[in-house]
mmCIF file with all atom_site columns, C-alpha atoms and ligand atoms in Angstrom:
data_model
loop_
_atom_site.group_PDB
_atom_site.id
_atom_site.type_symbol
_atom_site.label_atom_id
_atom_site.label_alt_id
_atom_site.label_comp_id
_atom_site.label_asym_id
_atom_site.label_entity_id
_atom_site.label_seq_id
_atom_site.pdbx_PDB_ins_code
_atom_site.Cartn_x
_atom_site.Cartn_y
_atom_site.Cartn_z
_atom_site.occupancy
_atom_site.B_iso_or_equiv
_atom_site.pdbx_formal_charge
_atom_site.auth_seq_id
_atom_site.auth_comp_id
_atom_site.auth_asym_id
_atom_site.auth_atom_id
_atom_site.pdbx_PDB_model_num
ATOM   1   C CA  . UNK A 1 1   ? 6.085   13.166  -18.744 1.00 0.00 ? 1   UNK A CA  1
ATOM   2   C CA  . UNK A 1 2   ? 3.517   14.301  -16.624 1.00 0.00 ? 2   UNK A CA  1
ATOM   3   C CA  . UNK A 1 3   ? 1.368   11.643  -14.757 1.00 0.00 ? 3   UNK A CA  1
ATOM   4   C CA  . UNK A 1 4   ? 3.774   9.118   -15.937 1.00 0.00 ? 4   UNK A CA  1
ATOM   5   C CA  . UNK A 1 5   ? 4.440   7.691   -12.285 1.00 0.00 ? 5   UNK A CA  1
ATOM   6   C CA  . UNK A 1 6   ? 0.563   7.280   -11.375 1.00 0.00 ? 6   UNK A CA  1
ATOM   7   C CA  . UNK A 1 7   ? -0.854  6.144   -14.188 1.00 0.00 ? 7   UNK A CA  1
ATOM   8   C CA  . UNK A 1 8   ? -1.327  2.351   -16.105 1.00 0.00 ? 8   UNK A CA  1
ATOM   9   C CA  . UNK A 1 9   ? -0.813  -0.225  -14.535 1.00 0.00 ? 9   UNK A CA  1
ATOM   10  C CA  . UNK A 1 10  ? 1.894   -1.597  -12.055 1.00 0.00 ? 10  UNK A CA  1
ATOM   11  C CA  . UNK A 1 11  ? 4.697   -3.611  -13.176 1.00 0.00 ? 11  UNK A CA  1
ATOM   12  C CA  . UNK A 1 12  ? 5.173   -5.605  -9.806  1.00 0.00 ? 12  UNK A CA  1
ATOM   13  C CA  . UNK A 1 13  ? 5.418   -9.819  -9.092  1.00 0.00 ? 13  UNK A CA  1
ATOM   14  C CA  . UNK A 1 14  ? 4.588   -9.091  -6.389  1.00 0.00 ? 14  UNK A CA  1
ATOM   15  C CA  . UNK A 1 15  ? 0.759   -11.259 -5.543  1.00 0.00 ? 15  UNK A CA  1
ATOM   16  C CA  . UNK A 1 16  ? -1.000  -8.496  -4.243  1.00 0.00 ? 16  UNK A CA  1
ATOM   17  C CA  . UNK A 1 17  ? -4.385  -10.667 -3.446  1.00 0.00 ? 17  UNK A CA  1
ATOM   18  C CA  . UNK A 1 18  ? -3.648  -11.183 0.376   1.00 0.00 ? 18  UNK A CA  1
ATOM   19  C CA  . UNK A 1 19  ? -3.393  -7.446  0.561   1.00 0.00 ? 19  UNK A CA  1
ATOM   20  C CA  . UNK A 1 20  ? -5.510  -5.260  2.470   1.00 0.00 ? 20  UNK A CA  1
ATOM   21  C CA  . UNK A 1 21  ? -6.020  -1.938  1.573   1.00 0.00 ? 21  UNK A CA  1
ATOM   22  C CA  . UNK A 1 22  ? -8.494  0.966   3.474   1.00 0.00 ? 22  UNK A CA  1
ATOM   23  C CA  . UNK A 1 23  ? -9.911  3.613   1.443   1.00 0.00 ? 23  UNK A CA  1
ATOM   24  C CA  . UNK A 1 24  ? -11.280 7.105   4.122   1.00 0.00 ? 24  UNK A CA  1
ATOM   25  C CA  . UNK A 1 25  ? -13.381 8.914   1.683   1.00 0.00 ? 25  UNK A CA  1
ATOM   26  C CA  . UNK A 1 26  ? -14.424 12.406  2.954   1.00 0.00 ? 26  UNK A CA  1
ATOM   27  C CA  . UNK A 1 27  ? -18.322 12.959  3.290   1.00 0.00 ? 27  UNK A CA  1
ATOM   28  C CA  . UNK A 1 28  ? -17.616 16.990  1.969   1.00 0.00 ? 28  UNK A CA  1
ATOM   29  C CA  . UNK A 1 29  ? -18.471 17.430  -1.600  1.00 0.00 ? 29  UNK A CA  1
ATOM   30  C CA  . UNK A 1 30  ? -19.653 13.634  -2.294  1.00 0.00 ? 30  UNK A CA  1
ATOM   31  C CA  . UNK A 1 31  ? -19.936 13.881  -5.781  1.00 0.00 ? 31  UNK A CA  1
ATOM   32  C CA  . UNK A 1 32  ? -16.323 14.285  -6.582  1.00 0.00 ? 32  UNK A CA  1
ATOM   33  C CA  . UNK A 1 33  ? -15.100 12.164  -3.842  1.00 0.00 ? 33  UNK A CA  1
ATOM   34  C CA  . UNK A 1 34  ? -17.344 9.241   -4.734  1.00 0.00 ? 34  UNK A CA  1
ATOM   35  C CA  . UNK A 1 35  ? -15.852 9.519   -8.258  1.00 0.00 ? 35  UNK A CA  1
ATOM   36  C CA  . UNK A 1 36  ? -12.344 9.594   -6.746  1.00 0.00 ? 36  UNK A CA  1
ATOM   37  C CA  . UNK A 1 37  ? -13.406 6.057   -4.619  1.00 0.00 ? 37  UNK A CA  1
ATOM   38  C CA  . UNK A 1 38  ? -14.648 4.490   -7.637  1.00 0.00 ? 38  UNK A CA  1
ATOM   39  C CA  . UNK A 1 39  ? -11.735 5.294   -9.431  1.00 0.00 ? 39  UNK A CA  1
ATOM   40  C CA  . UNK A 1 40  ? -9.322  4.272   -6.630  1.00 0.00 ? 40  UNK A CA  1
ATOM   41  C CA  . UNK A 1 41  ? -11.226 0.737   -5.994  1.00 0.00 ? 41  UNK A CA  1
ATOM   42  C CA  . UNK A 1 42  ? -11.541 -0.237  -9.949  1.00 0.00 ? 42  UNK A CA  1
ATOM   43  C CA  . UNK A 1 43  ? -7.534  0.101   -9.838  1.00 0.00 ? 43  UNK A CA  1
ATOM   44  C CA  . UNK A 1 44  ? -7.201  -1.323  -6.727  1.00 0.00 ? 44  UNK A CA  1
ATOM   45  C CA  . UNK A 1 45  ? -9.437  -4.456  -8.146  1.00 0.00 ? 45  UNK A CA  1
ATOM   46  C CA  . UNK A 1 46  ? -7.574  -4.319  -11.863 1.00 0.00 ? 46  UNK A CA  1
ATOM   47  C CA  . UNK A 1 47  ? -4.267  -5.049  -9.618  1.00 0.00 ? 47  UNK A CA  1
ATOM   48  C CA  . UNK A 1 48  ? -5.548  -8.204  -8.145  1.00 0.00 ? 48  UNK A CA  1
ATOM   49  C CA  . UNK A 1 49  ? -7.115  -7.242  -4.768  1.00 0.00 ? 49  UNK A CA  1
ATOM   50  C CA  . UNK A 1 50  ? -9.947  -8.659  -3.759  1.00 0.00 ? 50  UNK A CA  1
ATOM   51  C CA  . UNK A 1 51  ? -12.940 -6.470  -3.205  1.00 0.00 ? 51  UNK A CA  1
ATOM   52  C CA  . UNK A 1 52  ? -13.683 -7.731  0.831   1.00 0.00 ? 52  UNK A CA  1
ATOM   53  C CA  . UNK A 1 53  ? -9.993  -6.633  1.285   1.00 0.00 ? 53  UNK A CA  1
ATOM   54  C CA  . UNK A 1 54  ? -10.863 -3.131  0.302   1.00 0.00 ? 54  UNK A CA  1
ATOM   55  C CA  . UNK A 1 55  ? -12.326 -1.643  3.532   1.00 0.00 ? 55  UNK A CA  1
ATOM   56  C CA  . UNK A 1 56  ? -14.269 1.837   2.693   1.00 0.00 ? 56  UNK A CA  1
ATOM   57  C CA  . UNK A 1 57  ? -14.618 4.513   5.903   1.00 0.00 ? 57  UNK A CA  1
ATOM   58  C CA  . UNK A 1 58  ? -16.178 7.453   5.713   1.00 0.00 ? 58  UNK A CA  1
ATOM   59  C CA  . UNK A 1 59  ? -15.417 10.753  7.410   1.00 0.00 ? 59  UNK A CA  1
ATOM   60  C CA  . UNK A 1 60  ? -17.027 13.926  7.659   1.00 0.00 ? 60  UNK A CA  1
ATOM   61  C CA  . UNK A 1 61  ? -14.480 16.081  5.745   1.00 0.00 ? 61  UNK A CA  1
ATOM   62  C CA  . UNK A 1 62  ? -10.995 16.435  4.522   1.00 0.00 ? 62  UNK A CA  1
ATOM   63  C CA  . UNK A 1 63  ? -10.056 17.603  8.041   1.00 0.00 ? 63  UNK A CA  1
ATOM   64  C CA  . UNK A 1 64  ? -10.587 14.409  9.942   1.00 0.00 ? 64  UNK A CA  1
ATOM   65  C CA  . UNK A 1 65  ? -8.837  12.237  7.043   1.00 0.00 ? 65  UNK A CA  1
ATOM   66  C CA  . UNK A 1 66  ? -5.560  12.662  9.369   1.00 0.00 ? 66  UNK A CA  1
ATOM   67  C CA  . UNK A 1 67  ? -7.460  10.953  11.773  1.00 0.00 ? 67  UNK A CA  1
ATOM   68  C CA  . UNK A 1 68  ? -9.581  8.391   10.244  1.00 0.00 ? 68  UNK A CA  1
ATOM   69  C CA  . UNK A 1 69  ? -6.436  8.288   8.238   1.00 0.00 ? 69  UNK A CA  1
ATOM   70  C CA  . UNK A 1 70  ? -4.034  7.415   11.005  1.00 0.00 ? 70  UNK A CA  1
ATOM   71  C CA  . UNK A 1 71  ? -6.691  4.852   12.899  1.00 0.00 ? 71  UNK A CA  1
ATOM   72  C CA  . UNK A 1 72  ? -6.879  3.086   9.740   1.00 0.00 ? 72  UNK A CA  1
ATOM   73  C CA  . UNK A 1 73  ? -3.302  2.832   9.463   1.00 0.00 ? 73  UNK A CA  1
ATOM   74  C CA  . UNK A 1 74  ? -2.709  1.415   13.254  1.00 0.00 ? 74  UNK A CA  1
ATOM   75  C CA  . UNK A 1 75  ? -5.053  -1.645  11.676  1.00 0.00 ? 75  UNK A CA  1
ATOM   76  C CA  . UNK A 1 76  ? -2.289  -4.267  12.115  1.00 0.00 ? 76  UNK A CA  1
ATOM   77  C CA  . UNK A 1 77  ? -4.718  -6.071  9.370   1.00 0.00 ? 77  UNK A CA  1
ATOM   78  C CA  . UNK A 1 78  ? -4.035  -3.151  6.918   1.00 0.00 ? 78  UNK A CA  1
ATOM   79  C CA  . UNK A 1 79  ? -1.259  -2.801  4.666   1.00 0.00 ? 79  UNK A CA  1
ATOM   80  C CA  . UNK A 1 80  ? -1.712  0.271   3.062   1.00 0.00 ? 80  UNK A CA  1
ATOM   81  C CA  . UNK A 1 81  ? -4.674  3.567   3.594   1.00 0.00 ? 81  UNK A CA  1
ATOM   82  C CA  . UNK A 1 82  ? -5.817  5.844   0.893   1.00 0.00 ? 82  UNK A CA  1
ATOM   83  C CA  . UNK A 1 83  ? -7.183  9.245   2.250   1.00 0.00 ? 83  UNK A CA  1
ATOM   84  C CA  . UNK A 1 84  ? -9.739  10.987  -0.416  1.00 0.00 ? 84  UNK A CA  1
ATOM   85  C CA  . UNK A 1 85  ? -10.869 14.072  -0.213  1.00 0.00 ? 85  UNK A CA  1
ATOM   86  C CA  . UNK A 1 86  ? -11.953 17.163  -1.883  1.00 0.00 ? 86  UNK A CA  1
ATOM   87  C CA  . UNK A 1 87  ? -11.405 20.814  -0.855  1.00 0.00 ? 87  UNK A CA  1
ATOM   88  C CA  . UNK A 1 88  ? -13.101 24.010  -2.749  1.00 0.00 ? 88  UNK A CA  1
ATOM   89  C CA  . UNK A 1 89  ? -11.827 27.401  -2.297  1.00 0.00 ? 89  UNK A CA  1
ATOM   90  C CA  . UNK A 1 90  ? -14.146 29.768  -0.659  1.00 0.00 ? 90  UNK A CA  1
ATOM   91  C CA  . UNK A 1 91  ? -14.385 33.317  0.245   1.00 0.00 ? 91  UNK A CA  1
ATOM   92  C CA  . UNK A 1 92  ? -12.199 33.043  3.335   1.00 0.00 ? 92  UNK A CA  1
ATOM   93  C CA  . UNK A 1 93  ? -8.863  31.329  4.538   1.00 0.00 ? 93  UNK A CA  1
ATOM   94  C CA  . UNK A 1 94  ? -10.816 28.339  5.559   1.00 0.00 ? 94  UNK A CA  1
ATOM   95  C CA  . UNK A 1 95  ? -9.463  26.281  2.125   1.00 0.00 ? 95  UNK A CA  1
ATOM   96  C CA  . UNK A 1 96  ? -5.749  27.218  3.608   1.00 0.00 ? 96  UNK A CA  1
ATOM   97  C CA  . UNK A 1 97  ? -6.194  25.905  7.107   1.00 0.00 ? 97  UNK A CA  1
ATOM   98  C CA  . UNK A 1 98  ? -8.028  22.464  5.900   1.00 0.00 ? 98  UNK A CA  1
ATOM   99  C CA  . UNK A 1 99  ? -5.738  21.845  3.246   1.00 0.00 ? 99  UNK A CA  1
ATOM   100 C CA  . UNK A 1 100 ? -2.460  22.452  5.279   1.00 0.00 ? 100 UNK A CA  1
ATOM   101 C CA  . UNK A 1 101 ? -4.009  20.387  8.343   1.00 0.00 ? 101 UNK A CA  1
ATOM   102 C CA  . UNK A 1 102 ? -5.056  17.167  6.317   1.00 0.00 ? 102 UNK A CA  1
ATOM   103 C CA  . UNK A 1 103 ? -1.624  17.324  4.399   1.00 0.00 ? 103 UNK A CA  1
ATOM   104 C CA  . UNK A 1 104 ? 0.317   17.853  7.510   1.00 0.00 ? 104 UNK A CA  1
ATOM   105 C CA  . UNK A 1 105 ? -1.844  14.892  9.520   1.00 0.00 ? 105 UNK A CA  1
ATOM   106 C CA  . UNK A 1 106 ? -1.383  12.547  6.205   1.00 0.00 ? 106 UNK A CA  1
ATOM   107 C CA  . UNK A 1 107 ? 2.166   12.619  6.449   1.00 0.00 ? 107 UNK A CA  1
ATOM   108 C CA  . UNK A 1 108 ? 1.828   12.176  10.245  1.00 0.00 ? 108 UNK A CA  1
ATOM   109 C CA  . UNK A 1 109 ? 0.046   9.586   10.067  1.00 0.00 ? 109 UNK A CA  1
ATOM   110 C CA  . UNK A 1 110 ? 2.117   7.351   7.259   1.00 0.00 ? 110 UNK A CA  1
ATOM   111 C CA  . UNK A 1 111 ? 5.639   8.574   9.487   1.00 0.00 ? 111 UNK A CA  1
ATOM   112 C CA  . UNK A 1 112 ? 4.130   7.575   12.563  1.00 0.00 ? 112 UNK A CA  1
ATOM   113 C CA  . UNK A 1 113 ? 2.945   3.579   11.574  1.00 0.00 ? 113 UNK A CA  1
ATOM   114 C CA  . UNK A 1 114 ? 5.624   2.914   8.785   1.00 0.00 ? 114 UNK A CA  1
ATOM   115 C CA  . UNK A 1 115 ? 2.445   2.454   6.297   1.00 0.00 ? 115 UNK A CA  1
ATOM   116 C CA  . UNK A 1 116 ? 1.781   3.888   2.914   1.00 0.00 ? 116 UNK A CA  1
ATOM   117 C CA  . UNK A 1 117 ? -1.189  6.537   3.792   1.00 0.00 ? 117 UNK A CA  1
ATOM   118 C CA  . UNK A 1 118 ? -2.065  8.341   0.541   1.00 0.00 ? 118 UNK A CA  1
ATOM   119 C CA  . UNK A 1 119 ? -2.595  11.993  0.094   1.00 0.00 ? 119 UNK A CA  1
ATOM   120 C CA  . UNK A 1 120 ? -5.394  11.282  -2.719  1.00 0.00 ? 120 UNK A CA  1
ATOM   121 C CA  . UNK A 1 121 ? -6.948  14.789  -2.003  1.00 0.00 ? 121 UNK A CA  1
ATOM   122 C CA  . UNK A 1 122 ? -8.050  17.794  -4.621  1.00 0.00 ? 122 UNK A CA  1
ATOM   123 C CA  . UNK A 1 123 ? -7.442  21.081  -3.244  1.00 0.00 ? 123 UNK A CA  1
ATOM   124 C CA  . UNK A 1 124 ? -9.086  23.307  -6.272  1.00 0.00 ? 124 UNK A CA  1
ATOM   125 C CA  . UNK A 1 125 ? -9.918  26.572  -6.754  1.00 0.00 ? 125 UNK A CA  1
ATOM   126 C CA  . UNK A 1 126 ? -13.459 25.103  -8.019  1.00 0.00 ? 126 UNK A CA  1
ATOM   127 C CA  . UNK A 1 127 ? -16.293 22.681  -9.062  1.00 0.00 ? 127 UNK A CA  1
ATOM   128 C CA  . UNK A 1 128 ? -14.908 22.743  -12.193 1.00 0.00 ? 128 UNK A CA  1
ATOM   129 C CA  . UNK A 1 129 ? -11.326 21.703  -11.624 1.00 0.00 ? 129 UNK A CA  1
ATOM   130 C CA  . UNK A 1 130 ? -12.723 19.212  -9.415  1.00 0.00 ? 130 UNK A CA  1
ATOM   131 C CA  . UNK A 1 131 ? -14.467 17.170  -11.588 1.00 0.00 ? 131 UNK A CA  1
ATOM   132 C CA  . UNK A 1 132 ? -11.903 17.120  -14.544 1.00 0.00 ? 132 UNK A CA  1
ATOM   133 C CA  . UNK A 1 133 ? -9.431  15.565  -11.952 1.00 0.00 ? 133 UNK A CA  1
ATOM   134 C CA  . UNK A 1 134 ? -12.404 13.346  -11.134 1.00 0.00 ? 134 UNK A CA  1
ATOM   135 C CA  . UNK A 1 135 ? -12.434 11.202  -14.032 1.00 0.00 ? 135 UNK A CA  1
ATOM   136 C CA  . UNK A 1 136 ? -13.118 14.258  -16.360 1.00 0.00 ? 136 UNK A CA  1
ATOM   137 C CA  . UNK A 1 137 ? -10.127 15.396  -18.970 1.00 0.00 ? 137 UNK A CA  1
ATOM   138 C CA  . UNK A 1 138 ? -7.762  15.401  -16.464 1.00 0.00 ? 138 UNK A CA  1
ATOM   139 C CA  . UNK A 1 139 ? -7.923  11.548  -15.201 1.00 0.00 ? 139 UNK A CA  1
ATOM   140 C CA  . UNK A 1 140 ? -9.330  10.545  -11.777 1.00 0.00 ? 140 UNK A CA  1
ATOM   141 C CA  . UNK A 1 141 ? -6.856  11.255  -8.906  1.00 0.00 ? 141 UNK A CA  1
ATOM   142 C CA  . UNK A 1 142 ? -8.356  8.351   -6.925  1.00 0.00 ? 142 UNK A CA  1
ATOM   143 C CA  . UNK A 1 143 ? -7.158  6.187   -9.210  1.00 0.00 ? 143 UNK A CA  1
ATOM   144 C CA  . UNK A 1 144 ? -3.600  7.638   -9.042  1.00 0.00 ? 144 UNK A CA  1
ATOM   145 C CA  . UNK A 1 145 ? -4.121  7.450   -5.128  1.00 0.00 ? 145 UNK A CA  1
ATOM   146 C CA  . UNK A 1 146 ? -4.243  3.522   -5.986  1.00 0.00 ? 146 UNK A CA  1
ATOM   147 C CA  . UNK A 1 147 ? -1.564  3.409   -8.072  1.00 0.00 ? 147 UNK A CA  1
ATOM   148 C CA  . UNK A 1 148 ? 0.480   5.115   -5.800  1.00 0.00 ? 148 UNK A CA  1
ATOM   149 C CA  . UNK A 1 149 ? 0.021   2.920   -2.568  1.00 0.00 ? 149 UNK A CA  1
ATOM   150 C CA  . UNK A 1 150 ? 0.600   0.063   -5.047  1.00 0.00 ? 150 UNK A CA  1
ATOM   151 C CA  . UNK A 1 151 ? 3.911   0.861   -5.528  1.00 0.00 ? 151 UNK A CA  1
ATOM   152 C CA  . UNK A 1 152 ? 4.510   2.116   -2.080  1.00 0.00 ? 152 UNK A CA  1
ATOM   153 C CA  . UNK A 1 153 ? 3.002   -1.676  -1.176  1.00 0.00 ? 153 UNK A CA  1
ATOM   154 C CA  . UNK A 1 154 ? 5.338   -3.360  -3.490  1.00 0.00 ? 154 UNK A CA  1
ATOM   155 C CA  . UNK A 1 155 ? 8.513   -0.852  -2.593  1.00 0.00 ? 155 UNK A CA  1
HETATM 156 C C1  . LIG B 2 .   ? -15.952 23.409  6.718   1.00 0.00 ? 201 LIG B C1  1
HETATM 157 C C2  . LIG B 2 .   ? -15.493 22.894  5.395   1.00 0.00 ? 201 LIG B C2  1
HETATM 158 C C3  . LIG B 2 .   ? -15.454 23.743  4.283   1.00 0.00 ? 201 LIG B C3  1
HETATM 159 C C4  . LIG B 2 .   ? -15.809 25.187  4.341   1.00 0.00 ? 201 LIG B C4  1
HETATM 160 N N1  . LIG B 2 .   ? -15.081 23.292  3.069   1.00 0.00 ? 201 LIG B N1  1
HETATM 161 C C5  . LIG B 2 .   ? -14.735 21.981  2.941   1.00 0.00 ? 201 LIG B C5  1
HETATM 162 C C6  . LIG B 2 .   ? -14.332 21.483  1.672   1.00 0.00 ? 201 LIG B C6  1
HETATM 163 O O1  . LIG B 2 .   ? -14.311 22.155  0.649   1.00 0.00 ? 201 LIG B O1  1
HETATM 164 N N2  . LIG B 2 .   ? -13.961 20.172  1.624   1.00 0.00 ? 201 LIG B N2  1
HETATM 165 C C7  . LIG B 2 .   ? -13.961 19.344  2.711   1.00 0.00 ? 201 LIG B C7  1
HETATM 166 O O2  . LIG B 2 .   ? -13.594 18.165  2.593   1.00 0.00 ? 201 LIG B O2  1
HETATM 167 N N3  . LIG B 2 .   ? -14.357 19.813  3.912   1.00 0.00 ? 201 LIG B N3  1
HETATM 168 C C8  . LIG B 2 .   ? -14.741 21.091  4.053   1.00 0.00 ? 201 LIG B C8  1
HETATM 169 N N4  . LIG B 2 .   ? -15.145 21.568  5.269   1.00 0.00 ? 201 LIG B N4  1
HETATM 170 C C9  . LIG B 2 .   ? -15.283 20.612  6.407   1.00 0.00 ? 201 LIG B C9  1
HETATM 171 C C10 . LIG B 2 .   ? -13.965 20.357  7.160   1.00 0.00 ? 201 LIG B C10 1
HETATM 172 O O3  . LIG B 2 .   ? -13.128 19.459  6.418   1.00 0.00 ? 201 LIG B O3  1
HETATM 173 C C11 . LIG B 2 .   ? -14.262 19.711  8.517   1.00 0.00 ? 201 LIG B C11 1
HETATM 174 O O4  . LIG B 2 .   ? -15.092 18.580  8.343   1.00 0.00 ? 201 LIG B O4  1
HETATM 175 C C12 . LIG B 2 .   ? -14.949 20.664  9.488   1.00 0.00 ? 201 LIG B C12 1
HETATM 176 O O5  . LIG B 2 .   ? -14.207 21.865  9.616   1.00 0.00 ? 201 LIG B O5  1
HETATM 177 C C13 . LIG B 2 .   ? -15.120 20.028  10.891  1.00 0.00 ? 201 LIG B C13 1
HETATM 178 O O6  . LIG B 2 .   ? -13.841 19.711  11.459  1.00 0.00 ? 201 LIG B O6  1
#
């Protein structure tokens, strides 16, 4: 069923309170990616972390979440990252290059420190489809971002 595996809650007994968890939220279209933080950090919180070990960074766009991504990651003090982000197709091949880059450098970056780092970015062909994946009729990816490095945590 679709959305089955990043949706609800986590069955874990696993105590996730001592976990630390950094959230790089892309400057780019604000509006949807503050919507995907707020959904990422109320799941985070409704699983038992504490909010002072969420740790928010902000980057300019969805490009340099490989990077924030990846320094965020080499945090011995974190356990897992969330990158958010939010890409609109334009007129030109711009959408191609910055989608393949920061999907490309999120992998990277999980492969290369052994950590969960989420791919919790919407690569739409507009506004529109943007906000119903940001906590319009199609859920709020952030929060499936959350649920995912939840069970990557407790893997
Ligand atoms: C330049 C650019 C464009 C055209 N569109 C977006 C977008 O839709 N979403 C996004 O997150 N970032 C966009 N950017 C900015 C790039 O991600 C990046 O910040 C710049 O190319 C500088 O490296």
């Amino acid at each position: 069923m679709a959305g089955i595996l990043t949706s609800g809650k986590v069955k874990t007994k696993i105590n996730l309170s001592k976990k630390r968890v950094a959230i790089v939220v892309a400057e780019w279209n604000e509006d949807i990616t503050e919507a995907l933080y707020e959904g990422a950090v109320s799941s985070l919180r409704e699983h038992g972390l504490k909010s002072q070990n969420i740790i928010r960074k902000n980057v300019p766009g969805s490009f340099e979440l490989s990077l924030g991504g990846l320094w965020m990651a080499q945090d011995k003090t974190i356990d897992a990252v969330i990158c958010l982000g939010c890409v609109i197709q334009g007129d030109t091949p711009h959408f191609d290059y910055i989608c393949q880059a920061v999907a490309y450098g999120v992998t990277e970056a999980g492969l290369k420190t052994g950590k969960p780092v989420i791919f919790g970015v919407l690569t739409t062909l507009n506004k529109k489809q943007a906000l119903e994946r940001a906590g319009g009729k199609l859920g709020n990816k952030g929060e499936e971002a959350a649920i995912t490095a939840i069970k990557m945590m407790v893997f």
